[in-house]
Coordinates of C-alpha atoms and ligand atoms in Angstrom, one line a residue:
Chain G
X2 CA -38.1 -56.0 -11.4
X3 CA -38.7 -55.0 -15.0
X4 CA -36.2 -53.9 -17.5
X5 CA -38.0 -50.6 -18.2
X6 CA -40.2 -50.2 -15.2
X7 CA -38.8 -50.5 -11.7
X8 CA -41.2 -50.5 -8.7
X9 CA -40.4 -49.4 -5.2
X10 CA -41.9 -52.0 -3.0
X11 CA -44.6 -50.8 -0.7
X12 CA -47.8 -51.8 1.0
X13 CA -50.7 -51.3 -1.4
X14 CA -53.8 -49.5 -0.2
X15 CA -55.8 -52.5 -1.0
X16 CA -53.7 -54.6 1.4
X17 CA -53.9 -51.9 4.1
X18 CA -57.7 -52.1 3.8
X19 CA -57.9 -55.7 4.7
X20 CA -56.1 -55.3 8.0
X21 CA -56.2 -51.6 8.7
X22 CA -58.5 -49.3 10.6
X23 CA -57.3 -50.1 14.1
X24 CA -56.9 -46.4 14.9
X25 CA -53.8 -46.7 16.9
X26 CA -51.9 -44.4 14.7
X27 CA -51.2 -40.8 15.6
X28 CA -53.4 -37.9 14.6
X29 CA -51.6 -35.8 12.1
X30 CA -51.6 -32.2 13.2
X31 CA -49.8 -33.3 16.3
X32 CA -46.5 -34.2 14.8
X33 CA -44.9 -30.9 13.8
X34 CA -47.2 -28.4 12.2
X35 CA -50.4 -26.9 13.3
X36 CA -51.6 -25.4 10.2
X37 CA -51.1 -28.0 7.5
X38 CA -51.1 -31.7 7.6
X39 CA -49.8 -34.6 5.7
X40 CA -50.8 -38.1 6.4
X41 CA -48.8 -40.2 4.0
X42 CA -45.7 -39.5 6.0
X43 CA -46.8 -41.4 9.0
X44 CA -46.0 -45.0 9.9
X45 CA -48.6 -47.4 10.9
X46 CA -48.5 -48.2 14.6
X47 CA -49.9 -51.7 14.2
X48 CA -47.0 -54.0 13.5
X49 CA -49.4 -56.8 12.8
X50 CA -50.8 -55.1 9.8
X51 CA -48.1 -56.0 7.5
Chain O
X6 CA -55.4 -43.0 -12.0
X7 CA -51.7 -42.3 -12.4
X8 CA -49.5 -39.2 -12.0
X9 CA -46.4 -39.1 -14.3
X10 CA -43.7 -36.5 -13.9
X11 CA -40.0 -35.9 -14.3
X12 CA -37.7 -34.5 -11.6
X13 CA -34.1 -33.7 -12.6
X14 CA -34.2 -36.3 -15.3
X15 CA -35.8 -39.1 -13.2
X16 CA -39.2 -40.3 -14.6
X17 CA -41.6 -41.2 -12.0
X18 CA -45.0 -42.9 -12.4
X19 CA -47.1 -42.9 -9.3
X20 CA -50.1 -45.2 -9.2
X21 CA -52.7 -43.4 -7.1
X22 CA -55.1 -46.2 -6.1
X23 CA -52.4 -48.7 -5.0
X24 CA -50.0 -46.0 -3.8
X25 CA -47.1 -47.6 -5.7
X26 CA -44.1 -45.7 -7.1
X27 CA -42.4 -46.7 -10.4
X28 CA -39.3 -45.4 -11.9
X29 CA -39.3 -45.7 -15.7
X30 CA -37.2 -45.1 -18.7
X31 CA -38.2 -42.6 -21.3
X32 CA -40.0 -45.0 -23.7
X33 CA -42.1 -46.4 -20.8
X34 CA -42.8 -42.9 -19.5
X35 CA -44.4 -41.9 -22.8
X36 CA -46.3 -45.2 -23.3
X37 CA -47.7 -45.2 -19.8
X38 CA -48.9 -41.6 -20.3
X39 CA -50.8 -42.7 -23.4
X40 CA -51.9 -46.1 -22.2
X41 CA -55.4 -45.2 -21.1
X42 CA -56.3 -43.2 -24.2
X43 CA -54.7 -45.3 -27.0
X44 CA -55.3 -48.9 -28.0
X45 CA -52.4 -51.4 -28.0
X46 CA -52.1 -51.2 -31.8
X47 CA -52.2 -47.5 -31.7
X48 CA -49.4 -47.4 -29.1
X49 CA -47.4 -49.8 -31.3
X50 CA -48.0 -47.6 -34.3
X51 CA -47.0 -44.4 -32.5
X52 CA -44.0 -45.6 -30.6
X53 CA -42.7 -48.6 -32.7
X54 CA -41.0 -46.3 -35.2
X55 CA -39.4 -44.2 -32.4
X56 CA -38.2 -46.9 -29.9
X57 CA -38.3 -50.1 -32.0
X58 CA -41.1 -52.7 -32.0
X59 CA -39.2 -55.0 -29.6
X60 CA -38.8 -52.4 -27.0
X61 CA -42.5 -51.3 -27.2
X62 CA -43.6 -54.9 -26.9
X63 CA -41.4 -55.5 -23.8
X64 CA -42.8 -52.4 -22.2
X65 CA -46.4 -53.4 -22.9
X66 CA -45.7 -56.7 -21.3
X67 CA -44.3 -55.1 -18.2
X68 CA -47.3 -52.8 -18.0
X69 CA -49.7 -55.7 -18.4
X70 CA -47.9 -57.6 -15.6
X71 CA -48.0 -54.7 -13.2
X72 CA -51.6 -54.1 -14.0
X73 CA -52.4 -57.8 -13.3
X74 CA -50.7 -57.4 -9.9
X75 CA -52.7 -54.3 -9.1
X76 CA -49.7 -52.1 -9.0
X77 CA -50.4 -49.9 -12.1
X78 CA -53.7 -48.5 -13.3
X79 CA -55.1 -50.2 -10.3
X80 CA -58.8 -49.9 -9.4
X81 CA -60.2 -47.5 -6.8
X82 CA -60.0 -49.3 -3.4
X83 CA -63.4 -47.9 -2.6
X84 CA -65.1 -47.7 -5.9
X85 CA -68.5 -46.2 -5.4
X86 CA -67.4 -44.1 -2.4
X87 CA -68.1 -44.7 1.2
X88 CA -70.7 -43.7 3.8
X89 CA -69.4 -43.6 7.3
X90 CA -71.9 -44.4 10.0
X91 CA -72.9 -41.7 12.5
X92 CA -71.2 -42.7 15.7
X93 CA -69.9 -41.5 19.0
X94 CA -66.7 -39.5 18.2
X95 CA -63.7 -41.6 19.5
X96 CA -61.4 -39.0 20.7
X97 CA -57.7 -40.0 20.9
X98 CA -55.9 -36.7 20.8
X99 CA -56.4 -33.4 22.5
X100 CA -54.8 -30.0 21.9
X101 CA -54.8 -28.3 25.3
X102 CA -54.7 -24.5 25.1
X103 CA -52.8 -24.0 28.3
X104 CA -52.5 -20.2 27.8
X105 CA -54.4 -17.8 25.7
X106 CA -51.5 -15.4 26.2
X107 CA -48.1 -15.1 24.6
X108 CA -44.8 -13.5 25.2
X109 CA -44.3 -12.8 21.5
X110 CA -46.5 -11.0 19.0
X111 CA -46.0 -13.0 15.9
X112 CA -47.7 -11.2 13.1
X113 CA -49.2 -14.3 11.4
X114 CA -50.4 -15.9 14.6
X115 CA -53.8 -17.4 13.9
X116 CA -54.5 -17.2 17.6
X117 CA -54.9 -13.5 17.4
X118 CA -51.4 -13.1 18.9
X119 CA -52.1 -15.4 21.7
X120 CA -55.6 -14.4 22.9
X121 CA -57.7 -16.1 20.2
X122 CA -59.9 -13.0 20.0
X123 CA -60.9 -13.5 23.7
X124 CA -59.4 -12.9 27.1
X125 CA -55.9 -13.7 27.8
X126 CA -56.5 -16.6 30.1
X127 CA -54.6 -19.5 31.6
X128 CA -56.1 -23.0 31.8
X129 CA -56.7 -24.0 35.4
X130 CA -55.3 -27.4 36.5
X131 CA -58.8 -28.6 37.1
X132 CA -59.9 -28.0 33.5
X133 CA -56.8 -29.8 32.3
X134 CA -57.4 -32.8 34.5
X135 CA -61.0 -33.0 33.3
X136 CA -59.8 -32.9 29.7
X137 CA -57.5 -35.8 30.3
X138 CA -60.2 -37.8 32.0
X139 CA -62.4 -37.2 29.0
X140 CA -59.6 -38.3 26.6
X141 CA -59.0 -41.5 28.5
X142 CA -62.7 -42.3 28.6
X143 CA -63.6 -41.2 25.1
X144 CA -60.7 -43.1 23.5
X145 CA -62.6 -46.3 24.2
X146 CA -60.6 -49.4 23.2
X147 CA -57.7 -47.4 21.7
X148 CA -54.5 -47.8 23.6
X149 CA -52.5 -44.8 22.3
X150 CA -53.7 -41.3 23.2
X151 CA -52.0 -38.0 22.6
X152 CA -52.0 -34.6 24.2
X153 CA -50.5 -31.4 22.8
X154 CA -49.7 -28.5 25.0
X155 CA -50.4 -25.5 22.9
X156 CA -51.4 -21.9 23.3
X157 CA -50.6 -19.0 22.9
X158 CA -47.5 -19.9 24.6
X159 CA -48.1 -23.0 26.9
X160 CA -45.1 -22.4 29.1
X161 CA -46.8 -19.3 30.4
X162 CA -48.8 -21.9 32.3
X163 CA -45.8 -24.0 33.4
X164 CA -47.1 -25.4 36.7
X165 CA -50.2 -26.7 35.2
X166 CA -48.3 -28.4 32.4
X167 CA -46.0 -30.1 34.9
X168 CA -49.0 -31.2 36.9
X169 CA -50.9 -32.5 33.9
X170 CA -48.0 -34.6 32.7
X171 CA -47.9 -36.3 36.0
X172 CA -51.6 -36.7 36.3
X173 CA -51.9 -38.0 32.7
X174 CA -49.2 -40.6 33.2
X175 CA -50.8 -42.0 36.3
X176 CA -54.3 -42.0 34.9
X177 CA -53.2 -43.6 31.6
X178 CA -51.4 -46.3 33.4
X179 CA -54.5 -47.1 35.5
X180 CA -56.5 -47.3 32.2
X181 CA -53.9 -49.5 30.6
X182 CA -53.1 -46.8 28.0
X183 CA -50.1 -45.1 26.6
X184 CA -50.1 -41.3 26.7
X185 CA -47.9 -39.2 24.5
X186 CA -47.3 -35.5 25.2
X187 CA -46.1 -32.9 22.8
X188 CA -45.1 -29.4 23.8
X189 CA -45.2 -26.6 21.1
X190 CA -43.2 -23.6 22.3
X191 CA -41.6 -20.4 21.1
X192 CA -38.7 -21.5 23.3
X193 CA -38.4 -18.2 25.3
X194 CA -39.2 -19.9 28.6
X195 CA -37.8 -23.3 27.7
X196 CA -35.1 -23.2 30.3
X197 CA -32.7 -26.0 31.3
X198 CA -35.1 -27.3 34.0
X199 CA -37.9 -27.7 31.5
X200 CA -35.5 -29.3 29.0
X201 CA -34.6 -31.9 31.6
X202 CA -38.3 -32.4 32.4
X203 CA -39.1 -32.9 28.8
X204 CA -36.3 -35.4 28.4
X205 CA -37.1 -37.4 31.6
X206 CA -40.8 -37.5 30.7
X207 CA -40.3 -38.3 27.1
X208 CA -42.3 -35.3 25.7
X209 CA -42.0 -34.6 22.1
X210 CA -41.2 -30.9 21.4
X211 CA -41.9 -28.5 18.6
X212 CA -39.7 -25.5 18.7
X213 CA -40.7 -22.4 16.7
X214 CA -38.1 -20.5 14.8
X215 CA -38.5 -19.2 11.2
X216 CA -34.9 -19.3 9.9
X217 CA -32.6 -16.5 9.1
X218 CA -32.4 -13.7 11.7
X219 CA -34.0 -11.0 9.5
X220 CA -36.8 -13.4 8.5
X221 CA -37.5 -14.5 12.0
X222 CA -37.4 -11.0 13.6
X223 CA -39.7 -9.5 11.0
X224 CA -42.5 -11.9 11.8
X225 CA -41.8 -12.9 15.4
X226 CA -41.2 -9.7 17.4
X227 CA -41.5 -9.3 21.2
X228 CA -44.4 -7.2 22.6
X229 CA -42.0 -4.3 22.7
X230 CA -41.5 -4.7 18.9
X231 CA -37.9 -6.1 19.2
X232 CA -36.6 -9.1 17.4
X233 CA -36.6 -12.5 19.2
X234 CA -34.1 -14.4 17.0
X235 CA -31.1 -14.2 19.3
X236 CA -32.8 -15.7 22.4
X237 CA -34.7 -18.2 20.4
X238 CA -31.8 -19.5 18.4
X239 CA -29.7 -19.8 21.5
X240 CA -32.4 -22.0 23.2
X241 CA -32.9 -24.1 20.1
X242 CA -29.2 -24.8 19.8
X243 CA -29.0 -25.5 23.5
X244 CA -31.8 -28.0 23.4
X245 CA -30.8 -29.9 20.3
X246 CA -27.3 -30.4 21.8
X247 CA -28.6 -31.3 25.2
X248 CA -28.8 -34.9 26.6
X249 CA -32.5 -34.3 26.9
X250 CA -33.3 -34.0 23.2
X251 CA -35.7 -36.7 22.0
X252 CA -38.5 -36.6 19.5
X253 CA -38.7 -33.1 18.2
X254 CA -39.1 -30.7 15.2
X255 CA -37.7 -27.3 14.7
X256 CA -40.4 -25.5 12.8
X257 CA -40.9 -22.3 11.0
X258 CA -43.4 -20.5 8.8
X259 CA -42.6 -19.0 5.4
X260 CA -44.5 -16.0 4.1
X261 CA -44.5 -13.8 1.0
X262 CA -41.5 -12.1 2.6
X263 CA -39.3 -15.1 2.3
X264 CA -40.3 -17.0 -0.7
X265 CA -36.6 -18.1 -0.8
X266 CA -37.4 -20.3 2.2
X267 CA -34.9 -23.0 1.3
X268 CA -32.3 -20.5 2.6
X269 CA -34.1 -20.6 5.9
X270 CA -34.0 -24.4 6.0
X271 CA -30.3 -24.2 5.1
X272 CA -29.9 -21.7 8.0
X273 CA -31.6 -24.0 10.5
X274 CA -29.4 -26.9 9.2
X275 CA -26.3 -24.7 9.8
X276 CA -27.5 -24.2 13.4
X277 CA -27.3 -28.0 13.7
X278 CA -31.0 -28.7 13.3
X279 CA -31.7 -32.1 11.7
X280 CA -35.5 -32.3 12.1
X281 CA -37.0 -29.4 10.4
X282 CA -40.4 -28.3 9.2
X283 CA -40.9 -25.0 7.4
X284 CA -44.4 -24.5 6.1
X285 CA -46.5 -22.0 4.2
X286 CA -48.3 -19.3 6.2
X287 CA -52.0 -19.4 6.0
X288 CA -53.4 -15.9 6.1
X289 CA -56.2 -13.9 4.6
X290 CA -55.6 -12.0 1.4
X291 CA -55.7 -8.7 3.3
X292 CA -52.2 -9.0 4.7
X293 CA -48.9 -8.1 3.2
X294 CA -47.4 -11.5 4.0
X295 CA -50.1 -13.8 2.7
X296 CA -49.1 -16.0 -0.2
X297 CA -50.6 -15.0 -3.5
X298 CA -51.4 -17.0 -6.7
X299 CA -48.6 -15.1 -8.5
X300 CA -46.1 -16.4 -6.0
X301 CA -46.8 -20.0 -6.9
X302 CA -44.1 -20.4 -9.7
X303 CA -41.4 -19.1 -7.3
X304 CA -42.6 -21.4 -4.5
X305 CA -42.5 -24.4 -6.8
X306 CA -38.9 -23.7 -7.8
X307 CA -38.0 -23.2 -4.2
X308 CA -39.4 -26.6 -3.2
X309 CA -37.2 -28.1 -5.9
X310 CA -34.2 -26.3 -4.7
X311 CA -35.0 -27.5 -1.2
X312 CA -35.3 -31.1 -2.5
X313 CA -31.8 -30.9 -4.0
X314 CA -30.5 -29.5 -0.8
X315 CA -32.1 -32.3 1.3
X316 CA -30.8 -34.9 -1.2
X317 CA -27.3 -33.6 -1.0
X318 CA -27.3 -33.7 2.8
X319 CA -28.4 -37.3 2.7
X320 CA -25.8 -38.3 0.2
X321 CA -23.1 -36.6 2.3
X322 CA -24.1 -38.7 5.2
X323 CA -25.7 -35.8 7.1
X324 CA -29.4 -36.4 6.6
X325 CA -32.0 -33.8 7.3
X326 CA -35.5 -34.9 8.1
X327 CA -37.8 -32.3 6.4
X328 CA -41.2 -32.9 7.7
X329 CA -43.2 -32.3 4.6
X330 CA -40.9 -34.4 2.4
X331 CA -41.5 -37.5 4.5
X332 CA -43.6 -40.1 2.9
X333 CA -44.0 -43.5 4.2
X334 CA -44.5 -46.1 1.6
X335 CA -43.7 -49.4 3.3
X336 CA -45.6 -49.0 6.5
X337 CA -47.8 -46.0 5.7
X338 CA -51.2 -45.5 7.2
X339 CA -54.1 -47.7 6.2
X340 CA -56.9 -46.5 3.9
X341 CA -59.3 -45.7 6.7
X342 CA -56.8 -43.2 8.1
X343 CA -56.2 -41.6 4.7
X344 CA -59.8 -40.6 4.2
X345 CA -60.1 -37.8 6.6
X346 CA -56.5 -37.0 7.5
X347 CA -56.2 -34.9 10.6
X348 CA -59.5 -36.2 11.9
X349 CA -60.3 -32.9 13.5
X350 CA -63.7 -32.9 15.2
X351 CA -63.7 -36.7 15.3
X352 CA -60.6 -38.1 16.9
X353 CA -58.8 -34.9 17.6
X354 CA -60.3 -32.0 19.6
X355 CA -59.0 -28.8 21.1
X356 CA -59.8 -27.5 24.6
X357 CA -59.9 -23.8 25.4
X358 CA -58.6 -22.5 28.7
X359 CA -62.2 -22.5 30.0
X360 CA -62.7 -26.1 29.1
X361 CA -64.8 -25.7 25.9
X362 CA -64.3 -28.3 23.2
X363 CA -63.7 -27.5 19.5
X364 CA -62.9 -29.5 16.4
X365 CA -59.2 -28.3 16.4
X366 CA -57.0 -25.5 17.5
X367 CA -58.0 -23.4 14.5
X368 CA -61.6 -23.4 15.6
X369 CA -61.1 -22.4 19.3
X370 CA -63.3 -19.4 20.2
X371 CA -65.7 -19.9 17.3
X372 CA -69.1 -20.5 19.0
X373 CA -70.8 -22.1 16.1
X374 CA -68.2 -25.0 16.3
X375 CA -68.2 -25.5 20.0
X376 CA -68.6 -29.2 20.7
X377 CA -69.3 -29.3 24.4
X378 CA -67.2 -28.9 27.5
X379 CA -64.8 -31.1 29.5
X380 CA -67.2 -30.8 32.4
X381 CA -70.1 -32.6 31.0
X382 CA -67.9 -35.0 29.0
X383 CA -70.2 -35.3 26.1
X384 CA -69.0 -34.5 22.6
X385 CA -71.5 -33.1 20.1
X386 CA -72.2 -35.7 17.6
X387 CA -73.7 -33.4 15.0
X388 CA -70.6 -31.4 14.4
X389 CA -68.5 -34.6 14.5
X390 CA -70.6 -36.0 11.8
X391 CA -70.1 -32.9 9.6
X392 CA -66.4 -33.5 9.9
X393 CA -66.7 -37.2 9.3
X394 CA -68.5 -36.5 6.1
X395 CA -65.8 -34.2 4.9
X396 CA -63.6 -37.0 3.5
X397 CA -61.9 -37.3 0.1
X398 CA -64.7 -39.3 -1.5
X399 CA -67.1 -36.5 -0.8
X400 CA -65.0 -33.6 -2.1
X401 CA -65.1 -33.0 -5.8
X402 CA -61.6 -31.6 -6.0
X403 CA -60.1 -34.5 -4.2
X404 CA -61.9 -37.2 -6.1
X405 CA -59.9 -36.4 -9.2
X406 CA -56.7 -35.5 -7.4
X407 CA -53.7 -37.8 -7.7
X408 CA -52.4 -36.7 -4.2
X409 CA -55.6 -37.7 -2.4
X410 CA -54.5 -40.7 -0.5
X411 CA -51.4 -38.9 0.8
X412 CA -52.9 -35.4 1.4
X413 CA -56.2 -36.8 2.7
X414 CA -58.2 -33.8 1.8
X415 CA -56.3 -30.9 3.2
X416 CA -57.1 -28.7 6.2
X417 CA -60.8 -28.2 7.1
X418 CA -60.0 -24.8 8.7
X419 CA -58.5 -23.6 5.5
X420 CA -61.4 -24.9 3.4
X421 CA -63.8 -23.0 5.6
X422 CA -61.7 -19.8 5.7
X423 CA -61.2 -19.6 2.0
X424 CA -64.2 -21.3 0.5
X425 CA -66.7 -21.3 3.3
X426 CA -67.3 -25.0 2.8
X427 CA -65.8 -28.1 4.5
X428 CA -66.0 -29.8 1.1
X429 CA -64.0 -27.3 -1.0
X430 CA -60.3 -27.4 -0.2
X431 CA -58.1 -24.3 -0.3
X432 CA -56.7 -24.3 -3.8
X433 CA -53.3 -22.7 -3.2
X434 CA -52.7 -25.2 -0.4
X435 CA -53.5 -28.0 -2.8
X436 CA -51.0 -26.8 -5.4
X437 CA -48.3 -26.8 -2.8
X438 CA -49.4 -30.1 -1.3
X439 CA -49.1 -31.8 -4.6
X440 CA -45.7 -30.2 -5.3
X441 CA -44.4 -31.4 -1.9
X442 CA -45.6 -34.9 -2.6
X443 CA -43.7 -34.9 -6.0
X444 CA -40.6 -33.8 -4.2
X445 CA -41.1 -36.4 -1.5
X446 CA -41.6 -39.3 -3.9
X447 CA -38.5 -38.2 -5.9
X448 CA -36.4 -38.2 -2.7
X449 CA -37.8 -41.6 -1.8
X450 CA -36.7 -42.9 -5.2
X451 CA -33.2 -41.3 -5.0
X452 CA -32.6 -42.5 -1.5
X453 CA -33.6 -46.1 -2.3
X454 CA -30.5 -48.1 -2.6
X455 CA -31.6 -50.1 -5.6
X456 CA -31.8 -46.9 -7.7
X457 CA -28.7 -45.0 -6.8
Ligands
SF4_21 S1 -54.3 -31.6 -2.8 FE1 -56.3 -30.6 -2.6 S2 -57.6 -31.7 -4.0 FE2 -55.8 -33.0 -3.7 S3 -56.5 -34.4 -2.0 FE3 -55.5 -32.6 -1.1 S4 -57.1 -31.2 -0.6 FE4 -57.9 -32.7 -2.1
SF4_22 S1 -58.5 -28.8 10.4 FE1 -56.5 -28.0 9.7 S2 -55.5 -27.0 11.4 FE2 -57.2 -28.3 12.2 S3 -56.2 -30.2 12.7 FE3 -57.0 -30.4 10.7 S4 -55.3 -29.9 9.3 FE4 -54.8 -29.2 11.4

């Protein structure tokens, strides 16, 4: 962790690309709203992706 | 690409292509903002006298290290764009319109107050069963499938819903799949028996209530023109305190008439709701309640107010899960998922009471988008491909947008309604989506133990 820049640890999109795409995650409009969607709020269903 | 902003004194730098969040001090904040336009010696010349040469050098070193690791100023994960192959749509979620009828007359209802511009009809059980058969077949190798009971008000067709849950569970088991049902209801018919059913069968529930009584009653009257708040609030409270409550959201819509919607979230929280979604109305400019460009500054401030309220609740040990402020960084969706977001018309379809297939619930009843019927089981590939191509690398606005990998290109239905093109997102929606993401990332930072 830097002195001036602190980074929240997270999976990078580049990493997700290598193992992702299994399609087991939920579709987005299903979770709560029916007129607007966000995707970034979902968890990946595939525990092996990490 | 980066997005640098300050929220209540916290400087945040979001690296778009890697999806990483950095919290930085003021000198770094300024250096990072200039990093791509100034050379190293220019940065030193500009900031050395302000922050001291040693500090500037330290920061430049940290930036270089993060850059090396691909965590800052990282490269586009799909430089050069992407062409998705034309393929059989792999449907994994269906929205079943159990009833094109409603026992409320919500003014903003996109379903034409329940009837979707057509007849008030109930979906026969046979259509529902065929829809589930189609889902289980068209989902191919995917194990998780989803079904949303929707309407109108789906509980007007209660026996069919009960039957379909049973049928779906049996058929999914036979197919070696897991089926997840969600019920979206205005709560009026959500009695104790149904609450028990939902609990025992593990249905997710979305309960519609707009917030404060006056706000709710103004937009969600009964057919006789009376307010529905009293009965709805009673049901909501009953359910969230019942032993049957599981996965759920209490959701409302805000309009131009309640731009102070953080007060509605507060009201729902006071009722005891902990999982809340309150979202902007989508309506044509001709209505008195549609959001207008001139409302944007007020909505932005309101989202900030709401952010502080959510933060306070977390810090007081009474967390509220506000749907649009959730952002998953550690185990978020993979890149493939982020390209097209809702995947309407591809992985998600809606089924009308008569059994016709559409790209999503917003398209039901629009003939030009009909994608087949549950009876012949085939899903129209042409329309699916139109939607497949409407991904963030093909939309000009999205290409240059810092929120693209989290927003995923916005709502197709809105893009069509406002700009008549799947490739041109609804601008007001974009402004609000970006603001919500700023709030969400800020909350993520503040609630992360190592920063507080
Ligand atoms: S906010 Fe708008 S421009 Fe940005 S990714 Fe979403 S739809 Fe595209
Ligand atoms: S097109 Fe819009 S309304 Fe339809 S599923 Fe996608 S985000 Fe939801």
